[in-house]
Coordinates of C-alpha atoms and ligand atoms in Angstrom, one line a residue:
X1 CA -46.2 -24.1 4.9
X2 CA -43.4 -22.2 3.3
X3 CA -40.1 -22.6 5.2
X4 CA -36.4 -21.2 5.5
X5 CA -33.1 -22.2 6.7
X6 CA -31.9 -19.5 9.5
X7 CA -28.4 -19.5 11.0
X8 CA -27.8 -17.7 14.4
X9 CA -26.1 -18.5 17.6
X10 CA -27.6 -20.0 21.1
X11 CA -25.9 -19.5 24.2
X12 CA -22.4 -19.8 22.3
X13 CA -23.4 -22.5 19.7
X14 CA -23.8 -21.3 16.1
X15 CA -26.5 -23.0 14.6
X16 CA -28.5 -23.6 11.2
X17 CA -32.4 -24.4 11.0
X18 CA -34.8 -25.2 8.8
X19 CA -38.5 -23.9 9.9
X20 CA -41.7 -23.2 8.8
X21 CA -42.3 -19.6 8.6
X22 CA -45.1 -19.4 10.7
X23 CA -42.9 -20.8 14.0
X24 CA -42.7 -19.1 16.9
X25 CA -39.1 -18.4 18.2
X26 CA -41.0 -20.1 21.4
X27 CA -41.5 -23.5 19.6
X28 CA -38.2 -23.5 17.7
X29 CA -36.3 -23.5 21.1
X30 CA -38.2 -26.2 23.3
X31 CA -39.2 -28.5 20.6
X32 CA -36.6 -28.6 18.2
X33 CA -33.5 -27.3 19.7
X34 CA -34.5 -29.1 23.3
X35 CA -34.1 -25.9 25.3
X36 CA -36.7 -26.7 27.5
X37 CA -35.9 -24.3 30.5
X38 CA -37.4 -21.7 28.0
X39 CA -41.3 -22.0 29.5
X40 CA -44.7 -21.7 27.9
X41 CA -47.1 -19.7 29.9
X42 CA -49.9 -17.6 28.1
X43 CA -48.4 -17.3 24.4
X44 CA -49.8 -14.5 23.8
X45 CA -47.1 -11.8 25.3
X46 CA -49.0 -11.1 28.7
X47 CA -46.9 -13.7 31.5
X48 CA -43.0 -13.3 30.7
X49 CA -42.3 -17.0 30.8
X50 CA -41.0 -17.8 27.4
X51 CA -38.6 -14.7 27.9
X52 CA -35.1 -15.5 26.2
X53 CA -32.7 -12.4 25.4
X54 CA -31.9 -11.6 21.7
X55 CA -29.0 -9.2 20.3
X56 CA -28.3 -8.3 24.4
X57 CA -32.8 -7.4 24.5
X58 CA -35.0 -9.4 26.7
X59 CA -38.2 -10.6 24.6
X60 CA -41.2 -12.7 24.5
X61 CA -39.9 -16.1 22.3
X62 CA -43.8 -17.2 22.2
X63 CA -44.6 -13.2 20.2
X64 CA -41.1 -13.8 18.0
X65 CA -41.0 -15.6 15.1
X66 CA -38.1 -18.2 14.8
X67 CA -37.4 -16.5 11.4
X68 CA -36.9 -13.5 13.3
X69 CA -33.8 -15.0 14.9
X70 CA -32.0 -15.0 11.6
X71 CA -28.4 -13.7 12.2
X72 CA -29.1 -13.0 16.4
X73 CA -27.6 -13.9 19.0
X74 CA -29.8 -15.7 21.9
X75 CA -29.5 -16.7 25.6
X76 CA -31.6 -18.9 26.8
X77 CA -31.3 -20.1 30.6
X78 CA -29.0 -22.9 29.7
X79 CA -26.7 -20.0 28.9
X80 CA -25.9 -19.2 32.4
X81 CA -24.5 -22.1 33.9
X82 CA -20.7 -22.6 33.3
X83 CA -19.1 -25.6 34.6
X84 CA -21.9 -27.1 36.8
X85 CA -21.9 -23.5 38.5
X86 CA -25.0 -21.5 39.1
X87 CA -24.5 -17.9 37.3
X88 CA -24.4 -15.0 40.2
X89 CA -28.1 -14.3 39.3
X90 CA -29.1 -17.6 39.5
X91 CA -27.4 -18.2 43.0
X92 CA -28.6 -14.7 44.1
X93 CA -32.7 -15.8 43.5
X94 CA -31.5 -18.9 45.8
X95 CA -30.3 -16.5 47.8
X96 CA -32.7 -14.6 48.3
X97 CA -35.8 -17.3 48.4
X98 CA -37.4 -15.9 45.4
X99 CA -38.1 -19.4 43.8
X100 CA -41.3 -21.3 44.6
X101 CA -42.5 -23.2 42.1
X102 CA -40.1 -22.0 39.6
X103 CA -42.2 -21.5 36.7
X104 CA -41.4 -17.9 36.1
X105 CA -38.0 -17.8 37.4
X106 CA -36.0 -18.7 34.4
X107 CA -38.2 -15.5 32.4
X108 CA -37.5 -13.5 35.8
X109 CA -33.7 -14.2 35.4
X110 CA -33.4 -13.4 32.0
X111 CA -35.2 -10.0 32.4
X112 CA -32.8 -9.5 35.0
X113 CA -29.4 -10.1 33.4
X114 CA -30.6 -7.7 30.6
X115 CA -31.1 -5.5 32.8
X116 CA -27.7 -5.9 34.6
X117 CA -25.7 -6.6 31.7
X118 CA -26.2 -2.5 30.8
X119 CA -27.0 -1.1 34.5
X120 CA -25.1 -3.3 37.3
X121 CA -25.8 -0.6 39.8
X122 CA -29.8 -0.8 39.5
X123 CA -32.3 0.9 41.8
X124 CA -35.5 -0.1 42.8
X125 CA -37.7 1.0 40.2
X126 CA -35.0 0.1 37.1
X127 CA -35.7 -3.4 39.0
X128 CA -39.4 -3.1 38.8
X129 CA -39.3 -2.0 35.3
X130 CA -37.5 -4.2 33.8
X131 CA -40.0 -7.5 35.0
X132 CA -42.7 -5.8 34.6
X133 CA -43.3 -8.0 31.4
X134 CA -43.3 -11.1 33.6
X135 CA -45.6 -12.6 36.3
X136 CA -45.3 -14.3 39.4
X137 CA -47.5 -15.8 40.7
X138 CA -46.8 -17.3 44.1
X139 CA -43.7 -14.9 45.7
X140 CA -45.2 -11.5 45.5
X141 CA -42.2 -10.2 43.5
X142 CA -40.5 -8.7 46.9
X143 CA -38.1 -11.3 46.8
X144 CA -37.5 -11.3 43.2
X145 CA -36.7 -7.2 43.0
X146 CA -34.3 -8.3 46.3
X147 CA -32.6 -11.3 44.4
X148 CA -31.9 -8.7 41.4
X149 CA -30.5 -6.1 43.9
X150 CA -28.4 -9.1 45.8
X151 CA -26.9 -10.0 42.2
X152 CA -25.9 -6.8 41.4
X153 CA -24.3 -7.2 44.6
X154 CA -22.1 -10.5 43.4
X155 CA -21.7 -9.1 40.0
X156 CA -20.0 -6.0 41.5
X157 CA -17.8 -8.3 44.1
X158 CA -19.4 -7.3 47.2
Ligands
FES201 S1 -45.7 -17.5 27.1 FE1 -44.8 -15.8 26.1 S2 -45.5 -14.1 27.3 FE2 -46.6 -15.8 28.2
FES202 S1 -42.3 -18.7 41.6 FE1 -44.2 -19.5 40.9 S2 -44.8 -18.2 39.3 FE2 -43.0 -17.2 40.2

């Protein structure tokens, strides 16, 4: 398989990579770079799971070729946490309950910080809209869409 050396940066660390062309963005992440929080669900675009956020856009890394990532900047959920200290949309999911078994919450939280980082005032529906690429399956989403309205509480100080 024909590959290519690629050079973008993840969560703050410029990086260069040499990959077959045929990788997924997905793969490139968990089994090369070791980002493992990053999860596999369907890989095929449908569950939300493997959501990372590229150039400030929150996108499917299992439908995204690593090749793709040329020149981009990613967050992944290792991105958030800054000196052993949950980011506010992190803490606000603990919060708020909205973790069970965890599987889709590191998708859920990425969808939601692309979502704040342009619109820290959210309603309801911009909530709602913005996971509906990802799937829970064990909290019913109410206290997910709460969590995102709770962090856009601590993001704006109150
Ligand atoms: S693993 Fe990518 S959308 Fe399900
Ligand atoms: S907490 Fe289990 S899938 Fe969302």
């Amino acid at each position: 398989m024909e590959k290519r050396t690629i050079s973008f940066e993840v969560n703050d660390r410029h990086m260069y990579m040499t990959v077959p062309v045929n990788r997924t963005l997905l793969e490139m992440l968990r089994d090369d770079i070791g980002l493992t929080g990053t999860k596999e669900g369907c890989d095929e675009g449908e569950c939300g799971a493997c959501t990372v956020i590229m150039d400030g856009k929150a996108i499917h890394s299992c439908c995204t070729l690593a090749v793709e990532a040329d020149g981009r900047t990613i967050i992944t959920i290792e991105g958030l946490q800054h000196d052993d200290m949950l980011d506010p949309i992190q803490q606000a999911f603990v919060d708020a309950g909205a973790v069970q078994c965890g599987y889709c919450t590191p998708g859920m939280i990425l969808s939601a910080k692309a979502l704040l980082d342009v619109n820290s005032t959210p309603s309801e529906e911009d909530i709602r809209t913005a996971i509906e690429g990802n799937i829970c399956r064990c909290t019913g989403y109410e206290r997910i869409v709460q969590a995102i309205s709770l962090a856009s509480d601590y993001l704006n100080g109150k």
